[in-house]
Structure formats: structure tokens, C-alpha cells
Short mmCIF file of C-alpha atoms in Angstrom, two decimals:
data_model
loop_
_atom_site.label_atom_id
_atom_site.label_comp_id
_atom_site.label_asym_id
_atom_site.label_seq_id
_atom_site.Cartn_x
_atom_site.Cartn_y
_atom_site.Cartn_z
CA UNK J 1 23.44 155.65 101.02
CA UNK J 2 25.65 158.51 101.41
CA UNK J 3 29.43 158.45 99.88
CA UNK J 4 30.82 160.96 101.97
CA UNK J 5 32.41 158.04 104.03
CA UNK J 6 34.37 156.68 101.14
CA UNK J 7 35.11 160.12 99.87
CA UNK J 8 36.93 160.96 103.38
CA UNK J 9 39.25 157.84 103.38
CA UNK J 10 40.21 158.09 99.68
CA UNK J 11 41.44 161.90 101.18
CA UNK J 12 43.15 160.58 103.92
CA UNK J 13 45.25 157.94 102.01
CA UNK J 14 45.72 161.15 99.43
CA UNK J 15 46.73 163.30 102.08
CA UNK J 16 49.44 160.75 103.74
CA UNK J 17 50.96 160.09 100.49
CA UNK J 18 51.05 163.72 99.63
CA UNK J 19 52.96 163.90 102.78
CA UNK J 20 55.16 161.10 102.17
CA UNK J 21 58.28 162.97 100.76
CA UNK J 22 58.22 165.38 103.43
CA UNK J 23 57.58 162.60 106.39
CA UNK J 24 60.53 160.68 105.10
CA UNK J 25 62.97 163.80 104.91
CA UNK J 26 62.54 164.29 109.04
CA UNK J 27 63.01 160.93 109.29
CA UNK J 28 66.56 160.06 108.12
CA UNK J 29 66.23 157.09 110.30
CA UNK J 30 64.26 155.50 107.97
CA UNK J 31 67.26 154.28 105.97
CA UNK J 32 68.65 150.97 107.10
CA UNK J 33 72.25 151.67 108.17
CA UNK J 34 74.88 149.83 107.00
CA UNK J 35 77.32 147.14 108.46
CA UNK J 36 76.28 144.92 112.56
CA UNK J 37 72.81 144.73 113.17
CA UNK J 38 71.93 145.47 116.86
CA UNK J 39 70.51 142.47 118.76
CA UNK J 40 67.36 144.35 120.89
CA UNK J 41 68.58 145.73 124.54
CA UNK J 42 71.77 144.10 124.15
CA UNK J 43 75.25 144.77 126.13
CA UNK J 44 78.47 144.86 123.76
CA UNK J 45 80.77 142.42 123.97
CA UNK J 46 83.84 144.51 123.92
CA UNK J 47 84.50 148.33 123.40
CA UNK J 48 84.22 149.93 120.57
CA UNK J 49 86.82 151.86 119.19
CA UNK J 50 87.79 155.59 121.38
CA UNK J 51 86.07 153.82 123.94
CA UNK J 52 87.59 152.98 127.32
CA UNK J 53 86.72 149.75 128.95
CA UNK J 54 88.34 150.42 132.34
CA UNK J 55 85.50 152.87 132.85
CA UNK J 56 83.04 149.85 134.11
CA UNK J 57 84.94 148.79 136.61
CA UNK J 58 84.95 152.25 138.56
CA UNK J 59 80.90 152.21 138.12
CA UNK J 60 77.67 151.19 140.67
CA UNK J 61 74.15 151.02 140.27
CA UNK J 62 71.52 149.20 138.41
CA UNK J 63 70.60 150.60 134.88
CA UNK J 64 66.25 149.84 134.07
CA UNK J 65 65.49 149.59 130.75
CA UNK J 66 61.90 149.17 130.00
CA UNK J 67 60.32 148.70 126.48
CA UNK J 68 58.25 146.16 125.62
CA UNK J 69 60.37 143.94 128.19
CA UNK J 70 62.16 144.95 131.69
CA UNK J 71 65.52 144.51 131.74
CA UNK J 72 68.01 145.18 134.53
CA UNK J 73 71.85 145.54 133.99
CA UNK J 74 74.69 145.39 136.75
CA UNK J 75 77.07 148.70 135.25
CA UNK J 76 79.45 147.54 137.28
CA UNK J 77 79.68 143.17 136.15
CA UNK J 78 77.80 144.02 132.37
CA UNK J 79 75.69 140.91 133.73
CA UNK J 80 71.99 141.56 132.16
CA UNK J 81 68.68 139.94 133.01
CA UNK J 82 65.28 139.80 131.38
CA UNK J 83 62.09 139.82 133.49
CA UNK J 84 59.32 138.10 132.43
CA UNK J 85 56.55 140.72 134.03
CA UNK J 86 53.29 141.00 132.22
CA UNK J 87 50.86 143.85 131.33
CA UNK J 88 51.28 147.24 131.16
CA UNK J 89 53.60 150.23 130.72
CA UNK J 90 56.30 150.71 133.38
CA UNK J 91 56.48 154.72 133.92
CA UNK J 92 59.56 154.33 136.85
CA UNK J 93 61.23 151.67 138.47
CA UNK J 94 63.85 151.46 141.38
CA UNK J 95 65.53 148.69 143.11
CA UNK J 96 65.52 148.04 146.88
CA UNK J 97 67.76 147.20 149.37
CA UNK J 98 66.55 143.75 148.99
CA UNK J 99 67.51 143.72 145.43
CA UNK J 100 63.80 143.89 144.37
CA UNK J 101 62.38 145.79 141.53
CA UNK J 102 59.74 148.36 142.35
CA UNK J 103 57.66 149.47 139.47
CA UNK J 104 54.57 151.94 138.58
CA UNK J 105 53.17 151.07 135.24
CA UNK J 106 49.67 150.91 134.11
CA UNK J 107 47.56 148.56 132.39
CA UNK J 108 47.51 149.30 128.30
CA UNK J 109 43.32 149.65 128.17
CA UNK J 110 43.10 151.83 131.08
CA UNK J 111 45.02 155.36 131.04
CA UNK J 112 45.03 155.96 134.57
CA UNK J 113 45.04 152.50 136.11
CA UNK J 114 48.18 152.79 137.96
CA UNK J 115 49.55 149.86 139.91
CA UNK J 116 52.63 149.95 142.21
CA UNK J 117 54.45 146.48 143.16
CA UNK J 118 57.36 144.98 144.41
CA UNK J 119 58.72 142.21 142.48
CA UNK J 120 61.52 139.68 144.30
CA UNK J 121 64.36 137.60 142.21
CA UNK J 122 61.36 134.88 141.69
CA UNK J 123 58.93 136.85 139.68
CA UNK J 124 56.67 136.93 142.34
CA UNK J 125 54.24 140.56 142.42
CA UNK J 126 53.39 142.56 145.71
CA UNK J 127 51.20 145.28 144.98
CA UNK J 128 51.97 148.12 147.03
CA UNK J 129 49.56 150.77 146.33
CA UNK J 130 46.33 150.58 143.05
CA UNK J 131 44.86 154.28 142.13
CA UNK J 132 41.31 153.84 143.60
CA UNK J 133 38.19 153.61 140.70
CA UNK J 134 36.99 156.20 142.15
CA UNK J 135 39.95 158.64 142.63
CA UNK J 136 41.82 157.83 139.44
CA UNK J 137 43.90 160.83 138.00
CA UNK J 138 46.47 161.68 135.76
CA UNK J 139 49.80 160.66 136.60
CA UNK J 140 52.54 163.46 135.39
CA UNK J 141 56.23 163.29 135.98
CA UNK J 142 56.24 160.14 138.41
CA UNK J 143 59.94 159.68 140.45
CA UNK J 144 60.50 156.73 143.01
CA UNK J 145 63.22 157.46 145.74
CA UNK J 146 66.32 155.21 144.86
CA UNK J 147 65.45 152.68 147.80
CA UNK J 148 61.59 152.43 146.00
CA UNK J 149 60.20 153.50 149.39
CA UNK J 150 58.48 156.74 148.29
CA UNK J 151 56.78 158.37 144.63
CA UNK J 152 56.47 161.44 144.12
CA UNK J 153 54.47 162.81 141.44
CA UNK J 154 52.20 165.94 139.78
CA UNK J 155 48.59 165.74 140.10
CA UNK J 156 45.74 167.70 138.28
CA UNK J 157 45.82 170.75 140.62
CA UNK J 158 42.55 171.80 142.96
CA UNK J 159 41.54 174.54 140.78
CA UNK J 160 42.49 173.79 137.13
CA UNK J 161 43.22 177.17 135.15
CA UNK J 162 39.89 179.51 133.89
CA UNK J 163 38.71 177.77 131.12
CA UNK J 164 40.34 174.44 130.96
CA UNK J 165 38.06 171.49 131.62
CA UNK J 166 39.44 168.28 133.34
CA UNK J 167 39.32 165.97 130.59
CA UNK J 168 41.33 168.84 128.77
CA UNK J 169 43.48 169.20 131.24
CA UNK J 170 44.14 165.46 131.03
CA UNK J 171 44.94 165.27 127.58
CA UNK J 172 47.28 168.31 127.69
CA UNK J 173 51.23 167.87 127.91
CA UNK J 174 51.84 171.45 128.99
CA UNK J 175 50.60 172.50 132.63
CA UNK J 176 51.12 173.19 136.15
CA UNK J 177 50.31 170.98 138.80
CA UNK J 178 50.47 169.87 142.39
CA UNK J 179 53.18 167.96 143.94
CA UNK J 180 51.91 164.61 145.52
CA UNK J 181 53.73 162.32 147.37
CA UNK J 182 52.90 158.41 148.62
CA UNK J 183 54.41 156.16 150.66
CA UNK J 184 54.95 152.86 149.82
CA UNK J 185 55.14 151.54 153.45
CA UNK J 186 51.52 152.74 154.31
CA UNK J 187 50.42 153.61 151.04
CA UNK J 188 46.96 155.72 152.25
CA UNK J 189 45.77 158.11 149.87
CA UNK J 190 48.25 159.91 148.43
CA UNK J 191 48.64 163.62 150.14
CA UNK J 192 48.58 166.53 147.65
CA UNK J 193 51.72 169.24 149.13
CA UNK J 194 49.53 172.42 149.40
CA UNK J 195 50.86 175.42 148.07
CA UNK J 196 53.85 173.48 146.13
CA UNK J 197 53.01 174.19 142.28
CA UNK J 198 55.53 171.90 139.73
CA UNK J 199 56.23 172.05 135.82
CA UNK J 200 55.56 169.29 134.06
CA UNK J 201 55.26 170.32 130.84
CA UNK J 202 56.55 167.75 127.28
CA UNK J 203 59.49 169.94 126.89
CA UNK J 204 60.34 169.44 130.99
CA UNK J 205 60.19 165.80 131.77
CA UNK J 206 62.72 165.42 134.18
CA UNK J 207 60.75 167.87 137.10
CA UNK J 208 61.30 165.57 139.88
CA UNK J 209 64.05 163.68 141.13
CA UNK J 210 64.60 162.26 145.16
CA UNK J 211 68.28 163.05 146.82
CA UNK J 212 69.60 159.77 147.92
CA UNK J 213 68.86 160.25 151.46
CA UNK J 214 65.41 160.27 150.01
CA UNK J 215 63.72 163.00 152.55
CA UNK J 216 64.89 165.59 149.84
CA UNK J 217 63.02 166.07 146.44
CA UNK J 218 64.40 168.78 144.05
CA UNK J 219 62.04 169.92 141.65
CA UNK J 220 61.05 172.18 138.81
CA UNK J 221 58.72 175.08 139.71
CA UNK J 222 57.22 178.10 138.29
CA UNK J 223 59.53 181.49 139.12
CA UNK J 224 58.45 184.55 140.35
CA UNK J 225 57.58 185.89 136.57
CA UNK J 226 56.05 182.68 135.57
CA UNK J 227 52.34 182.00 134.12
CA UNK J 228 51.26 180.00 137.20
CA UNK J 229 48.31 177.78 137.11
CA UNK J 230 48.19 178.33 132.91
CA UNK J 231 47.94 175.61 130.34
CA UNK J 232 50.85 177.00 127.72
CA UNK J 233 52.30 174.83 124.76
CA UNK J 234 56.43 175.32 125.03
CA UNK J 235 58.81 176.63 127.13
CA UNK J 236 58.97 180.19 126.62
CA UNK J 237 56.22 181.03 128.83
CA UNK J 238 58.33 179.57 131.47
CA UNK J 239 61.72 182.13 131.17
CA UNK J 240 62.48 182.07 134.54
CA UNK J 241 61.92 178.07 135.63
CA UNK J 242 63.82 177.32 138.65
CA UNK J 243 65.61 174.22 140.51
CA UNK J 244 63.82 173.71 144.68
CA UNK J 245 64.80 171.53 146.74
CA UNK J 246 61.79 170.62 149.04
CA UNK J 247 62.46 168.85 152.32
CA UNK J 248 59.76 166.52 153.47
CA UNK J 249 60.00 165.88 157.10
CA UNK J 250 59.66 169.81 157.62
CA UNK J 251 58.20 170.95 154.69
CA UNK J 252 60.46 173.73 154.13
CA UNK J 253 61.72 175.25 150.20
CA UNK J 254 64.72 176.15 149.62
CA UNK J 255 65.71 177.66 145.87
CA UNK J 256 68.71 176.64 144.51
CA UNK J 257 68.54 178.39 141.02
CA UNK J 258 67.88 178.59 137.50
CA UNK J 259 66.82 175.30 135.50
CA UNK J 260 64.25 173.34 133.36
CA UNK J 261 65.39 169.54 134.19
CA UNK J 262 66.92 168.02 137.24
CA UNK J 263 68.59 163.99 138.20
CA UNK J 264 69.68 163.90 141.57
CA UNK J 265 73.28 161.94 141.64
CA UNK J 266 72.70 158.39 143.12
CA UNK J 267 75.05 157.74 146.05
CA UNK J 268 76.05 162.02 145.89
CA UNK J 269 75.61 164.74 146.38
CA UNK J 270 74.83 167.40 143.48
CA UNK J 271 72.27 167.64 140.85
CA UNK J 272 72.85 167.54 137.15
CA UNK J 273 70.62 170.23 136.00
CA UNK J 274 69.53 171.03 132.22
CA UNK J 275 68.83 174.48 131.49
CA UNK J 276 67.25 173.79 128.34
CA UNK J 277 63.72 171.42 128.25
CA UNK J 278 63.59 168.46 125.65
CA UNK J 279 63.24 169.41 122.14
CA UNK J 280 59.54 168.96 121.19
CA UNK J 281 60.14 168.15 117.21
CA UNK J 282 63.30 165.45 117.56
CA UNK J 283 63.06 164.63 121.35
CA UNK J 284 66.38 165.35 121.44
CA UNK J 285 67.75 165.52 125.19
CA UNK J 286 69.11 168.87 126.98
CA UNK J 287 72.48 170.60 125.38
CA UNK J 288 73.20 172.62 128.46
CA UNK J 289 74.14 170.59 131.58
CA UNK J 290 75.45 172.32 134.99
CA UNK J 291 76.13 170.89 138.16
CA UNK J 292 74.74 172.20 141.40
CA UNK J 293 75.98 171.30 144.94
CA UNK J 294 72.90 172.27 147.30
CA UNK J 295 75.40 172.09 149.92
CA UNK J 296 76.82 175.24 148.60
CA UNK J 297 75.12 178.65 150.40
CA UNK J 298 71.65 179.68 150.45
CA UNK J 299 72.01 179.85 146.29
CA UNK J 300 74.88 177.82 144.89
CA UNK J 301 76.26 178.85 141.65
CA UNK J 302 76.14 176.25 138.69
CA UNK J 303 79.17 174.98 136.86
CA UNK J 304 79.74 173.78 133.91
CA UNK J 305 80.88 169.95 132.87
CA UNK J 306 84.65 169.58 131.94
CA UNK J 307 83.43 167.26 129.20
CA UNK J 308 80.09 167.31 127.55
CA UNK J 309 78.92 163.73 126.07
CA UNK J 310 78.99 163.91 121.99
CA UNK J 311 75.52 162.70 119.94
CA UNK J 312 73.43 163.61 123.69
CA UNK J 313 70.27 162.47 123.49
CA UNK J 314 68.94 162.52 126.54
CA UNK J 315 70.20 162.29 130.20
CA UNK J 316 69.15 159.01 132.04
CA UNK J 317 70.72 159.56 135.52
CA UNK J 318 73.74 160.46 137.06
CA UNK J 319 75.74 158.92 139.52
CA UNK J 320 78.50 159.48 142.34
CA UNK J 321 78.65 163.38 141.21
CA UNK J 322 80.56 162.27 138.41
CA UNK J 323 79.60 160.01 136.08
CA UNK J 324 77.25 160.58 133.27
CA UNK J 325 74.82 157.84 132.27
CA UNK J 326 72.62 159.14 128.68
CA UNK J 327 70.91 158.15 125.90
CA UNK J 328 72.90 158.87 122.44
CA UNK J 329 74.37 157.80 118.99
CA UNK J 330 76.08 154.81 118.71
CA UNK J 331 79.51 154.90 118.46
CA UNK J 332 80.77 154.76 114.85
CA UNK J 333 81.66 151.13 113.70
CA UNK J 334 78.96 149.49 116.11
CA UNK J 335 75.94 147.48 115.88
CA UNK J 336 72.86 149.65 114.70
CA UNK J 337 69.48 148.75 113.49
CA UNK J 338 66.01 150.10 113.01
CA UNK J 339 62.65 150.22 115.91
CA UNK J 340 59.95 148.14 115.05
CA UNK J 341 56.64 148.70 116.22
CA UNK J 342 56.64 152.02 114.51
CA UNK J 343 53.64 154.58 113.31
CA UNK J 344 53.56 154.66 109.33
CA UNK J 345 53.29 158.23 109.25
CA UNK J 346 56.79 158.73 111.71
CA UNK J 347 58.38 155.63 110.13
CA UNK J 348 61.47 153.43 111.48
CA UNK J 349 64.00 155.52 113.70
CA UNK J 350 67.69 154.47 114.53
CA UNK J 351 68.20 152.33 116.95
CA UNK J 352 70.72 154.04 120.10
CA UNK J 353 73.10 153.21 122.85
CA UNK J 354 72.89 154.08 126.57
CA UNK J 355 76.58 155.16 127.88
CA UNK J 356 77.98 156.16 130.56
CA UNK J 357 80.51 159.20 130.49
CA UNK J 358 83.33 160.34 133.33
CA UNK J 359 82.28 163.79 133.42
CA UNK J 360 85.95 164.61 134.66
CA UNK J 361 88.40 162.26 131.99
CA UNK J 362 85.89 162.48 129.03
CA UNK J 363 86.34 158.74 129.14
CA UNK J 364 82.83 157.12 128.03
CA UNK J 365 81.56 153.00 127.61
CA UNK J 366 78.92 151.86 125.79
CA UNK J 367 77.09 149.53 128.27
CA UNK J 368 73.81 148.76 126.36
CA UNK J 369 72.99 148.63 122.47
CA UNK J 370 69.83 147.88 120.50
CA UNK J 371 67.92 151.01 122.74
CA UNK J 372 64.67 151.96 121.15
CA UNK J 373 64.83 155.66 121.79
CA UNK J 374 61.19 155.31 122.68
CA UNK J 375 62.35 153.06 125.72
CA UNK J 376 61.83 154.17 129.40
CA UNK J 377 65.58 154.02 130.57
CA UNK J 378 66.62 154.87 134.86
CA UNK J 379 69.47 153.94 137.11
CA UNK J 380 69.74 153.47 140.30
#
């Protein structure tokens, strides 16, 4: 009998520990911090210092935190709940007018075995729409409309770019695709939007966001220089990215500028736009946030934030065109704590805090601690 198969794991347990050192000095996380260990998807029980506690009782919304567990929290009360739901990975939720969660997640074992339901105070499931056996595809970018009544999301296009295969083009993070769009009150087969072409590339995954009136969808598309149709890694082949803002009942475009990431504000008006993409290597969130009021001309010009959060990771949502709800550090002096779960070649990370920020004041509350950055976080 051969050796060859002993030989190759005696390499790769060489090779990981070779890489050891240099694993563990990108991952400063690894260190347990010191003082309050953070309870998992907790909300503080009072501010922490610099903080300003007044801040909650100006918000509105529902914040969805999804990782391992659903959890929904009231911004405005601070009152949390944990929902028992089984199976799967949530990729978006939203909550109703009925107060009812409505979630598309998939079942572990099967990649594309998406599954959209409604789910009442009681627990109780109503599955709204299952990806057919036979018509299963890859689900990129997926966005429910605040009121859970429509998804939007990008689908392998028609004609997949000269030699890139479909399983390829499955696999791959980086590419262009078509814009589809289901309803979940006569959920047929979900329409492909011919001739509308989005980016949904690892470095852009915030493409697709629904106005609150929810007949508007702004999105991130190709520019007039761009690479259509071409599987690229990164965001440099994509220098001239731009905000749309597509209009369903008449299908018309409308360009409203420059950007590589776009949240719609909940109960507003304007759109928070990024005009960086995600950072690849840290996941870091976008550094450069403008506003954009589509109300404003045929192109509205951007403007800048009066305050910019501190320790950004990554934008979750924003709401009433001014307040900021992200991903970040926690604030010095508060719980922290290490994920669990992790990969032994990434290691532990530090555990984060959601907060929200007034945009306006600077003013910012910590309204959920114990956040494994890993966690799929919305509002609505």
C-alpha cells in the first residue's frame, strides 16, 4: 500500500503550523480581552461611558440579528426576544405590518434550497415561496422590502461571461448578474428584469436595498466604462460603479450617481451610500458614507455626514434620514468576549456591538453587545 496518503497529512499539519505565527499576527482577536465578558446577543443594561442614553427614546424600527439564533429587538423599548426557529441560514428578514417576521434562509445541506416564510408571534411557519428542484439557482445579494411583501435579488445571468461555466459561476463571489424580483403575495416564478445588469461582487454586498414605499429599488450597477458581464476578483475593475434607482410599476432607470453600497432609510427618504466596497482581507465595513436625496434633480449631489461613527465596521441600516445603525468596536470599558464556532486556521475574533449613531449630534447608544461579527444583522 502506497504512503503517499500519510505523507500528504503529515504536510498539511506541517504547513498549518508553519503558518501559525503568521495566522495569529492577523488575528489580534485571538487574545482574550480583559475585564466584562459579553453575554451572546445581549442588550446593555445601561450606557456606557460618552454614550448618550436619551438617544433610544428618539428611535423606531426593529433591529434582526441572526446567528445561530433569531433575535428581534424593539430600538425604541430595548425589549429583546429570542425565536426558537429551526434549520437553516437566514440570508434577510423583515417584519410586517402584522408584526410577523419574514425570512429567506436555506437549509445547511442544500446550497440553494431557499425557503421564504412568514412566521406570527406563536412560532407558527407559512411558507411563502420554495426555489423549485428543478429551477434552483444561486441566490446573490437578496433584499426584502421593509413591509416583507417583495425580494429582490441577483440571479446567474442568461448568458454567463465567455468562458465561465455555471458551476463556476456559482462558486464565484465576484460577478454580474440579473436583477430578479418575487412577490410574496403570488409568489409565481420569479421574473428576471431584462436588460437590468447588478454588482454583486464580495467587496459590494449591500447592491440592493427597497425605498420604503417599496415600488422603488436602488441598486448597484455597472457604469458606462465598466467590464459588463465579466467575472473579476476586486473592485478596481469596477471604477465607475454607480447608485439607480429602478421603479417597478413602470420599469423606468433613473441614475442618481457614483457609489459601491447603498441602505435605503426606513421611514425616509435618502440613501446612505458607501463609495468604497467592503474590505476583502478584514471585512471591515465602508469608510466613506454620503447621503443622497433622489428627490433632488435628475442627478443629486452627495453630501457628506456631519459625524462619521468611530471603530465602523459595517453599516446595518439607516433610518429616518438620520440615524445611523452599524456594526463596530465596543465602547471602551464594556463587556467583550471572543466567537466560538471558529475555523482553527482564522482563530477566535472579538466579539462587537451594534449602535446606533445621530448622524447630526454625533450622539451614539450601544443597543446590542455580544455580536459575532459573522452575524447577519438588518433593521427595519
Amino acid at each position: 500500500m502506497s504512503n503517499h496518503p500519510v505523507r500528504r497529512r503529515r504536510l498539511v499539519v506541517a504547513s498549518v503550523v508553519g503558518w501559525a505565527p503568521f495566522l495569529a499576527a492577523c488575528n489580534p482577536g485571538a487574545r482574550r480581552p480583559e475585564g466584562l465578558q459579553a453575554e451572546p446577543l445581549s442588550v446593555p443594561r445601561q450606557a456606557h461611558a460618552g454614550e448618550s442614553p436619551g438617544l433610544r427614546a428618539r428611535l423606531q424600527g426593529t433591529l434582526v440579528a441572526a446567528s445561530g439564533r433569531l433575535l428581534t429587538l424593539n430600538l425604541s423599548t430595548g425589549v429583546s426576544r429570542l425565536h426558537a426557529l429551526p434549520g437553516g441560514t437566514a440570508a434577510v428578514t423583515a417584519v410586517d405590518a402584522g408584526g410577523h417576521l419574514v425570512r429567506l434562509h436555506r437549509r445547511p445541506i442544500e446550497r440553494d434550497d431557499w425557503q421564504l416564510e412568514r412566521v406570527d408571534a406563536a412560532g407558527e411557519r407559512q411558507s411563502l415561496w420554495r426555489a423549485p428542484d428543478d429551477q434552483r439557482d444561486p441566490i446573490r445579494q437578496p433584499a426584502l422590502s421593509g413591509d416583507g411583501g417583495a425580494l429582490a435579488w441577483v440571479a446567474r445571468p442568461s448568458q454567463l461571461p465567455s468562458g465561465v461555466g455555471a458551476e463556476a459561476w456559482a462558486r464565484q463571489d465576484w460577478h454580474v448578474g440579473a436583477l430578479t424580483l418575487l412577490s410574496t403575495a403570488s409568489p409565481s416564478a420569479p421574473p428576471r428584469v431584462p436588460g437590468v445588469q447588478v454588482l454583486a461582487t464580495a467587496l459590494m454586498p449591500h447592491a440592493l436595498s427597497w425605498l420604503p414605499d417599496h415600488q422603488r429599488l436602488a441598486l448597484i450597477t455597472p457604469g458606462p466604462r465598466g467590464e459588463r458581464g465579466q467575472a473579476v476578483r476586486g473592485e478596481v475593475a469596477w471604477p465607475d460603479a454607480q447608485v439607480e434607482l429602478f421603479h417597478l410599476p413602470t420599469g423606468q432607470r433613473r441614475r442618481l450617481g457614483a457609489g459601491r453600497q447603498v441602505w435605503a432609510s426606513v421611514r425616509g427618504s435618502t440613501l446612505m451610500v458607501a463609495s468604497r466596497g467592503a474590505d476583502a482581507w478584514s471585512g471591515h465595513g465602508p469608510d466613506d458614507l454620503r447621503l443622497i436625496d433622489p428627490q433632488q434633480g435628475d442627478e443629486p449631489v452627495s453630501v457628506k455626514l456631519n459625524h462619521r461613527p468611530a471603530e465602523l465596521r459595517a453599516v446595518i441600516g439607516w433610518l429616518d434620514d438620520r440615524y445611523l445603525v452599524y456594526r463596530g468596536a465596543v465602547t471602551p470599558g464594556a463587556p467583550s468576549g471572543l466567537t466560538v464556532g471558529n475555523s482553527p486556521l482564522v482563530g477566535a475574533k472579538l466579539l462587537e456591538a451594534v449602535k446606533v449613531m445621530d448622524v447630526r449630534t454625533g450622539e451614539f447608544l450601544t443597543v446590542l453587545e455580544g455580536v459575532d461579527p459573522r452575524s447577519r444583522l438588518a433593521v427595519a
